[in-house]
Coordinates of C-alpha atoms in Angstrom, one line a residue:
Chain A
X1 CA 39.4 -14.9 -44.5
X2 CA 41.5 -14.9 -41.4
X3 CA 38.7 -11.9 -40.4
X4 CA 36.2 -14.1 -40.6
X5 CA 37.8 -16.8 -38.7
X6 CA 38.3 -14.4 -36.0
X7 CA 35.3 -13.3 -35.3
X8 CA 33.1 -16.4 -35.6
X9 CA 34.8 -19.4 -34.9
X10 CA 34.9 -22.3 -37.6
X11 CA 31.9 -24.3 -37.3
X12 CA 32.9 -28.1 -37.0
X13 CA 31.0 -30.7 -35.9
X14 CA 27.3 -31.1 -36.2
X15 CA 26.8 -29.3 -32.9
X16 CA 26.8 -26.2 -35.0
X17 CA 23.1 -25.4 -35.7
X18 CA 22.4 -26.0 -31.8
X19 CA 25.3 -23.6 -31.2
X20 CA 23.4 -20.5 -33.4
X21 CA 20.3 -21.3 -31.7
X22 CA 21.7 -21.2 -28.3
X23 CA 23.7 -17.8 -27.8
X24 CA 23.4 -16.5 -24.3
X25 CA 26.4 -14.7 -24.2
X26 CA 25.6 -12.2 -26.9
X27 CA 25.2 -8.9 -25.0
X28 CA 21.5 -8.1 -24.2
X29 CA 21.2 -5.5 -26.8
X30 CA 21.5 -7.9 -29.6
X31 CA 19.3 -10.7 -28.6
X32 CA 15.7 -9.4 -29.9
X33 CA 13.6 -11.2 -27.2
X34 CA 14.8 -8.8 -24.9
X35 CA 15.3 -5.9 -26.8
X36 CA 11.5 -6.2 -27.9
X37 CA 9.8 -5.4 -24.3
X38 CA 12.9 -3.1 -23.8
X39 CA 12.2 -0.7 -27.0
X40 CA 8.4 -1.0 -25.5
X41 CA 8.7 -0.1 -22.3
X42 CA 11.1 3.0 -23.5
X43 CA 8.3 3.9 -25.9
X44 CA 5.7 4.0 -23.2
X45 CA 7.8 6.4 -21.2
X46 CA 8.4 8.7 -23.7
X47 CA 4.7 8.7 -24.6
X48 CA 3.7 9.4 -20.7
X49 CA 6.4 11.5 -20.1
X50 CA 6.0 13.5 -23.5
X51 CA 2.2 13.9 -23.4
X52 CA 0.9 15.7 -20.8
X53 CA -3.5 15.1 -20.8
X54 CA -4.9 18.1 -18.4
X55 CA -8.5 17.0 -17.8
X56 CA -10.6 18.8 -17.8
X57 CA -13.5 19.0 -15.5
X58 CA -15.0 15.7 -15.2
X59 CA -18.9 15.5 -15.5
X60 CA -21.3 13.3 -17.2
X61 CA -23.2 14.1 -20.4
X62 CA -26.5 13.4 -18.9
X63 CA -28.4 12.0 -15.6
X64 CA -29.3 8.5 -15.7
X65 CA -33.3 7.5 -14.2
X66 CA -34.1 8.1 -10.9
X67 CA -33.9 4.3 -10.0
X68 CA -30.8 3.0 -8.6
X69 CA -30.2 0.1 -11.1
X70 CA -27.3 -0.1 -13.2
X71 CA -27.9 2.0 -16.1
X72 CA -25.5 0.8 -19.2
X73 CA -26.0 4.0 -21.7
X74 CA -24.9 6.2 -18.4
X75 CA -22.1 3.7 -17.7
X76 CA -20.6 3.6 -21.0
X77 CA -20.9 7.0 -21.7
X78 CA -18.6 7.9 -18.9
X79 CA -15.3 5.5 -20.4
X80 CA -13.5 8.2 -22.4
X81 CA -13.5 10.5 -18.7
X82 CA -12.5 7.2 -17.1
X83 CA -9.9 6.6 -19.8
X84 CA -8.2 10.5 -19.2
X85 CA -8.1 9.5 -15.3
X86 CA -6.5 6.3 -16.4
X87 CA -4.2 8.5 -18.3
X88 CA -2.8 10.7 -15.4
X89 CA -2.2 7.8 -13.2
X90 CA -0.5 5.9 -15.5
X91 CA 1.7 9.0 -15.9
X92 CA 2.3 9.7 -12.2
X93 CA 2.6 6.0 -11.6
X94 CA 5.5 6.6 -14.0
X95 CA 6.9 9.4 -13.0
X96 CA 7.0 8.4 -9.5
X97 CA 8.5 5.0 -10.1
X98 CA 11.3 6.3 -11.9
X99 CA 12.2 8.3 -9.1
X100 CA 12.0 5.5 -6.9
X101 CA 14.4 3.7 -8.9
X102 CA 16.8 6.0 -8.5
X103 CA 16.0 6.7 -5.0
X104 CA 16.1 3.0 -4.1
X105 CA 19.9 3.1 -5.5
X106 CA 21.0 5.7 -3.3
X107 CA 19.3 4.0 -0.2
X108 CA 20.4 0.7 -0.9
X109 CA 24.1 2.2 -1.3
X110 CA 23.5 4.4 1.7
X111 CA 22.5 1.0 3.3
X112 CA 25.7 -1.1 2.1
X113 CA 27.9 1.8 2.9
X114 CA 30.8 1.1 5.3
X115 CA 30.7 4.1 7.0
X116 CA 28.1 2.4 9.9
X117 CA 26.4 5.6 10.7
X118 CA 25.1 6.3 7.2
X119 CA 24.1 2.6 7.2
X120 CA 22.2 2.9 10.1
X121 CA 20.4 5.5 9.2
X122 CA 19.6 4.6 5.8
X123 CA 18.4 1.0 7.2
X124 CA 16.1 2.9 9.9
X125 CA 14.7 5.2 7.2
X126 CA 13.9 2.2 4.6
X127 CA 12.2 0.6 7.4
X128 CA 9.9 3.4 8.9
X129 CA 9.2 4.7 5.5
X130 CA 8.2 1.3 4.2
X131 CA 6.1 0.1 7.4
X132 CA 3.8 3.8 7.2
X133 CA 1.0 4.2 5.6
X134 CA 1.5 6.1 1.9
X135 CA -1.5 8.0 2.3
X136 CA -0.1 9.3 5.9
X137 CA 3.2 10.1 4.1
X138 CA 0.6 11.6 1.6
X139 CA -0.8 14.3 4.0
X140 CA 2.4 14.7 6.1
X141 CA 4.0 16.1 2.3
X142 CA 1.1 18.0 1.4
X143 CA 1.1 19.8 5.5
X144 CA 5.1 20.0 5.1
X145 CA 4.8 21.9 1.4
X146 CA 2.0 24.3 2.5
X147 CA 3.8 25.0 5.6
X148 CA 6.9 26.0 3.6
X149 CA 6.9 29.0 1.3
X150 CA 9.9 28.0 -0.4
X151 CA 9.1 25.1 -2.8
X152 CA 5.5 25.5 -3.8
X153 CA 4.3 21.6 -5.7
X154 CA 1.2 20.9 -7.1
X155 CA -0.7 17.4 -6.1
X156 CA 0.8 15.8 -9.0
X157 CA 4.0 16.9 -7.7
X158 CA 3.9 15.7 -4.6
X159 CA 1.8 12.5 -5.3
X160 CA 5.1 11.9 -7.7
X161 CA 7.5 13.0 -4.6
X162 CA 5.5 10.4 -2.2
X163 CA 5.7 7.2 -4.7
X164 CA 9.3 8.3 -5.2
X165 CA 10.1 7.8 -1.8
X166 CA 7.5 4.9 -0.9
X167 CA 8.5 2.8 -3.1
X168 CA 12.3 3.9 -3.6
X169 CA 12.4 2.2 -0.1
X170 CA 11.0 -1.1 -1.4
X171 CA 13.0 -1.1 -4.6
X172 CA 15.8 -0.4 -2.6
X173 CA 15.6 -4.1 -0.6
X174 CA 14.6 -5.5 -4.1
X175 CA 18.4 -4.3 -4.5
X176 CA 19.9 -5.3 -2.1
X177 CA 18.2 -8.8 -2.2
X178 CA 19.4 -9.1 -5.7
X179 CA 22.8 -7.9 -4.8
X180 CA 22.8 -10.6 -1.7
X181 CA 21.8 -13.4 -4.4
X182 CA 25.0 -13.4 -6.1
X183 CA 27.0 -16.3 -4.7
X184 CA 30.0 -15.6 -2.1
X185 CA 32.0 -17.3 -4.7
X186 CA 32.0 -14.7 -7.4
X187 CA 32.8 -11.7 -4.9
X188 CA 35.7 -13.9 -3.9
X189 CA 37.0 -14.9 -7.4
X190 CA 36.6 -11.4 -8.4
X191 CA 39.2 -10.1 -5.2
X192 CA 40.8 -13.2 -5.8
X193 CA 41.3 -12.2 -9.9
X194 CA 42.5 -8.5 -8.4
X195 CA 39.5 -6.9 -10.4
X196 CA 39.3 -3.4 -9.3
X197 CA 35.8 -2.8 -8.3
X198 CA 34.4 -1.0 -10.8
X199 CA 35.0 -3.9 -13.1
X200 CA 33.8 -6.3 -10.0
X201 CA 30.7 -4.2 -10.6
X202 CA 30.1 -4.0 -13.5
X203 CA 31.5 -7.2 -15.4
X204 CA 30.5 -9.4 -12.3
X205 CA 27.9 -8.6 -9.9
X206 CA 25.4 -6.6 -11.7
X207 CA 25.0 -8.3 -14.8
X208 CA 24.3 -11.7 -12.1
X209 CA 22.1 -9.4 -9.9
X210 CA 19.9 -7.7 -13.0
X211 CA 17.8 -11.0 -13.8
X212 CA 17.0 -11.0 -9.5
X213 CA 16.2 -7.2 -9.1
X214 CA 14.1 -6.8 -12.3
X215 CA 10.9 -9.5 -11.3
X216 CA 10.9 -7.2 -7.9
X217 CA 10.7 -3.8 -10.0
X218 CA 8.6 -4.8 -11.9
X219 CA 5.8 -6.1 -8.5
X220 CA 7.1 -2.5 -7.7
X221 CA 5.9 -0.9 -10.6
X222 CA 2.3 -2.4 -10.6
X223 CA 2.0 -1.9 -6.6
X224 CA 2.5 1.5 -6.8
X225 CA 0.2 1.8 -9.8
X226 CA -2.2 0.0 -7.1
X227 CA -1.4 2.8 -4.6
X228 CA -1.3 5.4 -6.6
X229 CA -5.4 6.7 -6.8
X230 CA -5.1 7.5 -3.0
X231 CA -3.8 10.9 -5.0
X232 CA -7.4 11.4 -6.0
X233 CA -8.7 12.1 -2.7
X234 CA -6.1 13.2 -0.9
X235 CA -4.1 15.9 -3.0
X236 CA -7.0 16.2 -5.9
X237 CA -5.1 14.7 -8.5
X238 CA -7.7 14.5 -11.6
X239 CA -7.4 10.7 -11.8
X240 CA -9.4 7.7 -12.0
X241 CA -10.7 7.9 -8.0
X242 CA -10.8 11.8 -8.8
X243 CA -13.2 11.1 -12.0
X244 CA -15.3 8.6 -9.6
X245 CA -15.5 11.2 -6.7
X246 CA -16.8 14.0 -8.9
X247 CA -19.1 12.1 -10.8
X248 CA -20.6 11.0 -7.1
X249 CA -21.0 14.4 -5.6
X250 CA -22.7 15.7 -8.7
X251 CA -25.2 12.8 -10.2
X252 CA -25.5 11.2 -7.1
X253 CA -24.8 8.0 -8.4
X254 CA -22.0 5.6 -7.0
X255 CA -22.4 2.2 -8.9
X256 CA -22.0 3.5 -12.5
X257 CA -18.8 5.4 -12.3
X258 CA -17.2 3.1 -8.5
X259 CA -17.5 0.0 -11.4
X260 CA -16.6 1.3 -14.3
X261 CA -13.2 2.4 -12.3
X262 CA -13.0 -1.4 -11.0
X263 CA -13.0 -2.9 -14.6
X264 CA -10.8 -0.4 -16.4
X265 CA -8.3 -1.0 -13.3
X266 CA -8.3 -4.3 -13.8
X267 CA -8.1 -3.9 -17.3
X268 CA -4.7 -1.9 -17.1
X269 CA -3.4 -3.8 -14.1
X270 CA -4.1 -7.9 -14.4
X271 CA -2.0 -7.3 -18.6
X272 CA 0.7 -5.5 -17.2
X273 CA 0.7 -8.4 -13.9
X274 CA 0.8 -11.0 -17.0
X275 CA 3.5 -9.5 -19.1
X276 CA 5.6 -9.0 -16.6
X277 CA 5.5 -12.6 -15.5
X278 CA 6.2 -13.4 -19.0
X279 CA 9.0 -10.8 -19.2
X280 CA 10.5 -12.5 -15.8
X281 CA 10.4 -16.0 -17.4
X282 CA 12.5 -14.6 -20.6
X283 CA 14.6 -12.3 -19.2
X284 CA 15.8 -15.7 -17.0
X285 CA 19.6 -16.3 -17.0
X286 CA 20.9 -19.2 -19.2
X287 CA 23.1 -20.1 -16.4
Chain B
X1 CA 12.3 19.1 21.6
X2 CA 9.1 20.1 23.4
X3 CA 7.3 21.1 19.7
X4 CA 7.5 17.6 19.0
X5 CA 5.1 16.4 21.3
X6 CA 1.5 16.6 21.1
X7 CA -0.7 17.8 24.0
X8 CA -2.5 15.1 26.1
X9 CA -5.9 15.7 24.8
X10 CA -4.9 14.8 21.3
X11 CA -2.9 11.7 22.2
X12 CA -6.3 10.7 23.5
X13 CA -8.0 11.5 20.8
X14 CA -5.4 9.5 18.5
X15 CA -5.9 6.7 21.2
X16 CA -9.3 6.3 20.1
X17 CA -8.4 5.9 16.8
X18 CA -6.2 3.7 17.1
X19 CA -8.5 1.6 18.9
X20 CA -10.8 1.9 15.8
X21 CA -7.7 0.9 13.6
X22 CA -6.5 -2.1 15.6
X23 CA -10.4 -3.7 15.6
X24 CA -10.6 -3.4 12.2
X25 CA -7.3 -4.8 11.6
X26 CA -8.3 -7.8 13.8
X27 CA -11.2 -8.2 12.0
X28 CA -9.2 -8.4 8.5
X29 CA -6.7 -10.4 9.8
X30 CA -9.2 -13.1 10.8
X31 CA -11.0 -13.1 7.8
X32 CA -8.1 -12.3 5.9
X33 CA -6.1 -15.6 6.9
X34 CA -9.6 -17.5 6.3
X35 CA -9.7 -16.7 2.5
X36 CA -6.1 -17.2 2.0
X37 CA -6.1 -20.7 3.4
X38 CA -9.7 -21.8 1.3
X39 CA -8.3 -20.0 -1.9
X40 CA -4.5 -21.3 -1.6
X41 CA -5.9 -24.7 -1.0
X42 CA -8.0 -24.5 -3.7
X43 CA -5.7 -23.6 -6.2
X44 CA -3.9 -26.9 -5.3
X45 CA -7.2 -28.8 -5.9
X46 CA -7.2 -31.6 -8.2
X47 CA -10.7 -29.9 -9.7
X48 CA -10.5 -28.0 -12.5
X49 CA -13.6 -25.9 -11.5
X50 CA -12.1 -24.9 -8.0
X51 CA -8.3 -23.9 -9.1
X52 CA -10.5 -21.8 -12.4
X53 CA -12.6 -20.2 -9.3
X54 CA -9.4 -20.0 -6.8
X55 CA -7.3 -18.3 -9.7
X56 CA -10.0 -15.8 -10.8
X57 CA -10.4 -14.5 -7.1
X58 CA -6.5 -14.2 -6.8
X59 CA -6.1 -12.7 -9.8
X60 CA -8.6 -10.1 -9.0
X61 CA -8.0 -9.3 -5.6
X62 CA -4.0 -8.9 -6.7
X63 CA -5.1 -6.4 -9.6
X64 CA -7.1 -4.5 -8.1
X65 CA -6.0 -1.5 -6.0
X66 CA -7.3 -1.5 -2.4
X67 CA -8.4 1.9 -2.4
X68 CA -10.4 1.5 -5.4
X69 CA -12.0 -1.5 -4.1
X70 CA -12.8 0.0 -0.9
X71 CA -14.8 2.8 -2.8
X72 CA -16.6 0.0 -4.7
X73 CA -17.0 -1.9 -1.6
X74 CA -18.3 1.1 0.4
X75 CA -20.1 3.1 -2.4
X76 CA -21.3 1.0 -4.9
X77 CA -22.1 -2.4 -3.3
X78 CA -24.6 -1.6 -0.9
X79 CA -27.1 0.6 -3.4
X80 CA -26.2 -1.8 -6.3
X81 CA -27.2 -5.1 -4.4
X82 CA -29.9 -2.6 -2.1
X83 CA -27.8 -4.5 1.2
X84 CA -26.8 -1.9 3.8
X85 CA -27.5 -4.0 6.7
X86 CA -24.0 -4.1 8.7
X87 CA -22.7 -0.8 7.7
X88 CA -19.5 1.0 6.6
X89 CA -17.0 -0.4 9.1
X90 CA -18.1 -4.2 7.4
X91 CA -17.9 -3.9 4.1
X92 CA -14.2 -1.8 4.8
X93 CA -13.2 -5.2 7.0
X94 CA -14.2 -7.0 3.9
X95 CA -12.6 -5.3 1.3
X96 CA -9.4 -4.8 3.2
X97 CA -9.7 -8.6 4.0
X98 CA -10.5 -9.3 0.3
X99 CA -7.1 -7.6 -0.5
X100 CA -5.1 -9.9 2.0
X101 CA -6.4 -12.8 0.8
X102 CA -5.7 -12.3 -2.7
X103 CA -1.6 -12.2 -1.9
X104 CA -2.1 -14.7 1.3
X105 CA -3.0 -17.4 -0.8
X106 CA -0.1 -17.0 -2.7
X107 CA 1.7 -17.7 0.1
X108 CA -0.1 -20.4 1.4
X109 CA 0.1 -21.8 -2.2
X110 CA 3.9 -21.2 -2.3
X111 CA 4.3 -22.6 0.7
X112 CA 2.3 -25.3 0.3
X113 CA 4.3 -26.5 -2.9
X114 CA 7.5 -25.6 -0.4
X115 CA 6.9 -28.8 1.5
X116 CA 8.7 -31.8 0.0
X117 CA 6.9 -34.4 -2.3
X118 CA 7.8 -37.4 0.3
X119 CA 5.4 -35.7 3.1
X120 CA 2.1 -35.7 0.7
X121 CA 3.2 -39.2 -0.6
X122 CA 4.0 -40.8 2.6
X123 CA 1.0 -39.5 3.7
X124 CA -0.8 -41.5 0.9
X125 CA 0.6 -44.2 1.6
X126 CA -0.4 -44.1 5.5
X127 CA -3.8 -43.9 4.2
X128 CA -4.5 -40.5 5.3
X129 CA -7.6 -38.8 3.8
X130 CA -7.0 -35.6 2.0
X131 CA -8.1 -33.9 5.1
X132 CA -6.6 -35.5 7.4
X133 CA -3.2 -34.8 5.1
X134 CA -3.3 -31.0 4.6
X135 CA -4.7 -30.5 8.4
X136 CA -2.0 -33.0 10.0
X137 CA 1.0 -33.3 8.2
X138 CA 1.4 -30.6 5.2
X139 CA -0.1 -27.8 6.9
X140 CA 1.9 -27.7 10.0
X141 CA 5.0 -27.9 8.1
X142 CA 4.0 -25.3 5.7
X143 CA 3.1 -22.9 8.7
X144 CA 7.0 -22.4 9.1
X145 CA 7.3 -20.8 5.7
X146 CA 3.8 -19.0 6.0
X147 CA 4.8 -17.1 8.9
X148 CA 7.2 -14.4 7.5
X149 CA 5.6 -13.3 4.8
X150 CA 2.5 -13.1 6.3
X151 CA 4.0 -11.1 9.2
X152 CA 4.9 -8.1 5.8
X153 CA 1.3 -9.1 4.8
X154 CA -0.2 -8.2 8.2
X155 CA 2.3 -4.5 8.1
X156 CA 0.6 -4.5 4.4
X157 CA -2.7 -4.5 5.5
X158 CA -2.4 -2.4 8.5
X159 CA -0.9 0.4 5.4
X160 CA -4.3 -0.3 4.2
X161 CA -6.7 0.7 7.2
X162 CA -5.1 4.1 6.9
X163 CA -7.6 4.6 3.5
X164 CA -10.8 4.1 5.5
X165 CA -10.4 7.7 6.5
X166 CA -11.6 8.6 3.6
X167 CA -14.9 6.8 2.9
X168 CA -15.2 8.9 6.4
X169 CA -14.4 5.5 9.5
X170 CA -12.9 7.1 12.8
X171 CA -10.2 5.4 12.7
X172 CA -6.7 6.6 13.6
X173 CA -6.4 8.6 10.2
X174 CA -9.7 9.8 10.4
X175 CA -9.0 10.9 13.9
X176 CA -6.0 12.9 12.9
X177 CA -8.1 14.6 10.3
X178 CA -10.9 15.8 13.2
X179 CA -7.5 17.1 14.9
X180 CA -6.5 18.8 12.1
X181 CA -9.9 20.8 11.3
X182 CA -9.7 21.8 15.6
X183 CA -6.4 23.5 15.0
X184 CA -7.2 25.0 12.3
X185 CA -10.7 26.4 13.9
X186 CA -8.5 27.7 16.7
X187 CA -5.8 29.2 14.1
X188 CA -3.0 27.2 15.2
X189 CA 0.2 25.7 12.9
X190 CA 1.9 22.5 13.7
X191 CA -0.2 20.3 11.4
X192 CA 3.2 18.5 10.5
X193 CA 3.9 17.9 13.7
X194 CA 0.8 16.4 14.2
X195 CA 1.7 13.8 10.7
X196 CA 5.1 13.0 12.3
X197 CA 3.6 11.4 15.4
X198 CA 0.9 9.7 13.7
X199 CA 3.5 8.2 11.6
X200 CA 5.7 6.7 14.3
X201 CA 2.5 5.3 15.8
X202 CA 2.0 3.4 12.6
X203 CA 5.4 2.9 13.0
X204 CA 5.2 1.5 16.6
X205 CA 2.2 -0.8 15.6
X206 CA 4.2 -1.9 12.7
X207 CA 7.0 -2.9 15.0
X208 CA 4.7 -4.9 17.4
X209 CA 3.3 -6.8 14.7
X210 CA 6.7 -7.8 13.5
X211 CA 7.8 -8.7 17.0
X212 CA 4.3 -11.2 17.6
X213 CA 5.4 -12.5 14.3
X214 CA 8.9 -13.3 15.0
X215 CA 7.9 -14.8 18.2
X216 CA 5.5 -17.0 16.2
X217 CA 8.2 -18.0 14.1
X218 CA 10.8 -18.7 17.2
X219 CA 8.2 -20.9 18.8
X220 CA 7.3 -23.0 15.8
X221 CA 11.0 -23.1 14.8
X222 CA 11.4 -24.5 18.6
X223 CA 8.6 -27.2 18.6
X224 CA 9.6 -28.2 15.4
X225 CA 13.2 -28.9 16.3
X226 CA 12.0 -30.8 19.6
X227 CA 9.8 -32.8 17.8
X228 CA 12.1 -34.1 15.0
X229 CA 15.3 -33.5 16.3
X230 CA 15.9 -31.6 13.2
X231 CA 17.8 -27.7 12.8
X232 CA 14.9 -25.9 11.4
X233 CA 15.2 -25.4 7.8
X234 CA 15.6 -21.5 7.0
X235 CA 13.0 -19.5 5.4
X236 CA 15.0 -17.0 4.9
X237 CA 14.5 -17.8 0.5
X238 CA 10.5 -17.6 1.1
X239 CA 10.3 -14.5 3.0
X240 CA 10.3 -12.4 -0.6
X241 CA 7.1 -14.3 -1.3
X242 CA 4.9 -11.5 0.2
X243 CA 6.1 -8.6 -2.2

């Protein structure tokens, strides 16, 4: 009995149904509306990180009429190829995102540190990297690996590698914007409270910063999906621009394949644009 | 410190692209900043019809990936609608300014909504048409919140001109490439080199762009204090709209 008393308090009152309805400050893990998109997201990535789809070449089954019109049977026939192409860039999109996540950290910390010099230099490197041109930094990888015997990395690699560091640089001020959004007040009441900072951290600040930082991830995530076909022409990664390219130079035909890459875009990107507003408005702190 | 720098031939060369680059980031800007005000006005609109339209266009031209619609734009648009009367350089202004307006009339939109209730109603009640509101009294005031994010727009776009190179426009990406297949015709190395300078050029223009902007900003900020009398409000909170 006392157990029980203890770890639910005695319900008195007829506030009690609104109190199990209303539980904000059950840890994350436990409340399904977050767990849900949390156990999906982590299932995506396994699947993209698991499966590995090597296309192979991309070509069409058969030659639509001589006629430049829009020819459906040739158009349709060519999803599945579209489909694979989707595939790889989902997966470098992935890939490369994750290390900009972890990237982003380090720059952000390199940015807050209090040793001025590192600051410095972290704050000048977030802001060339972020105002030049991806598929500049694109071609200045590929030059700098080719000139350099020592690490040899395929276009997938380095297509990876430049996302990484792109967008590590803008997940980096999502950071640090998130960080900066947690009122003065707490970072005084936690020195004021003696909390030594790892408990500062991780008690106080993140949990407050987490619901600020994750809306800009995730406009992260689907900008560097948006970015990532410049990998087609550029490094010859066999994705959706790739499939397009290929199908150009050998049917001569633009329309078919340039469209068909349009709408299955859009099909991937405007969902995942909408779920992540809707994961935004959930994931919003009961404050 | 001398390997750093390229030879004066190819710093012309560069400057030619550049040129090419900077026209066709005009030309985007302009039109650019024309879609985003019709669209971000329009989703305001009281019609049903015109938000639907303004919400399709913004939704599409925020899903889709610039590069992808440049290729459409470039390659499929012309044959598919047999129009190929203004060339490449056109239809790249056009997607690129597509793109920007997609994410500007966000802003304006944002912005827009920024602007507190009493201004629109005041207006109302001073008998102000609806275009005599937005163009004299919401407008102006939303112009101080515009500013910064489109200034990370503008950077955004001028990212974006560096993908013409490959649906084959000389601009300053395509001119790097020509340098690229000269040195290696005449068998020499230094093709990183060659990256790193075009980068801080990007870098450089990016700078200036932020500069004209900030200016911008100072110089509204200043006219609108001397006209009300007011500090100007920060927009610090709006300048994450962009992203």
């Amino acid at each position: 009995m006392s157990e029980a008393v203890a770890t639910s308090p005695t319900p008195s009152g007829p506030s009690t149904d609104q109190k199990l309805a209303y539980e904000p400050h059950r840890k994350w893990y436990r409340r399904p509306e977050i767990l849900g998109p949390v156990a999906i997201v982590i299932a995506v990535y396994a699947v993209l990180l698991g499966v590995e789809v090597q296309p192979g070449r991309y070509r069409s089954a058969f030659t639509a009429d001589g006629d430049l019109a829009l020819d459906w049977d040739y158009f349709f026939h060519l999803i599945p190829q579209m489909l694979t192409g989707a595939y790889v860039l989902a997966r470098a999109t992935v890939l490369g995102f994750t290390g900009a996540i972890v990237l982003g950290l380090l720059m952000a910390l390199g940015r807050r540190s209090q040793f001025k010099p590192l600051s410095w230099v972290s704050a000048f490197v977030i802001e060339f990297v972020r105002s030049t041109p991806l598929l500049v930094q694109l071609f200045f990888l590929q030059a700098l690996f080719r000139t350099t015997d020592v690490v040899n990395l395929s276009g997938v690699q380095i297509l990876v590698l430049g996302l990484a560091l792109h967008y590590g640089t803008y997940t980096s001020e999502g950071y640090r914007a998130g960080i900066n959004s947690v009122p003065d007040g707490q970072w005084e009441a936690s020195t004021a409270l003696n909390l030594d900072p790892i408990t500062k951290w991780t008690r106080i600040i993140i949990p407050q910063a987490v619901p600020n930082v994750l809306p800009a991830l995730g406009n992260n995530l689907i900008a560097s999906f948006k970015d990532a076909p410049m990998g087609g022409p550029v490094l010859a990664v066999p994705c959706m621009l790739f499939f397009a390219n290929t199908i150009r130079a050998e049917d001569f035909r633009s329309v078919e394949p340039m469209l068909l890459i349009g709408a299955g875009f859009l099909l991937i990107s405007i969902p995942a644009a909408w779920g992540l507003r809707r994961l935004e408005e959930r994931i919003e702190y009961e404050r | 410190m001398g390997d750093w720098v390229l030879t004066w031939g190819q710093y012309q060369v560069l400057w030619e692209g550049l040129t090419v680059t900077l026209r066709l980031l005009g030309l985007a800007f302009l039109l650019g900043v024309v879609l985003s005000l019709v669209f971000g006005i329009a989703r305001l609109s009281p019609r049903t019809w015109m938000r639907g339209l303004a919400l399709v266009y913004v939704e599409f031209a925020r899903g889709i990936s610039s590069i992808i619609l440049l290729f459409i734009m470039v390659f499929a648009i012309p044959i598919l609608f047999d129009f190929d009367a203004f060339g490449r350089f056109s239809f790249a202004v056009v997607a690129l300014a597509i793109n920007m307006g997609g994410y500007g009339a966000e802003i304006v939109r944002g912005s827009i909504n920024a602007i507190p209730k009493g201004q629109t109603e005041a207006s109302i009640a001073l008998n102000l048409s609806p275009t005599q509101r937005l163009r004299h009294v919401v407008l102006p005031q939303a112009m101080r919140i515009i500013l910064p994010p489109m200034g990370n727009l503008t950077i955004e776009i001028l990212k974006g001109t560096a993908l013409v190179a490959l649906v084959a426009i000389g601009d300053l990406m395509q001119a790097t490439r020509n340098l690229i297949q000269a040195q290696l015709a005449e068998g020499v190395s230094g093709v990183t080199i060659l990256f790193v300078n075009v980068l801080v050029i990007y870098f450089i223009v990016a700078q200036i762009i932020n500069g004209l902007f900030r200016f911008g900003e100072a110089r509204l900020n200043a006219r609108f204090r001397q006209r009300t009398g007011r500090a100007a409000v920060s927009t610090e909170a709006y300048s994450e709209v962009s992203a």
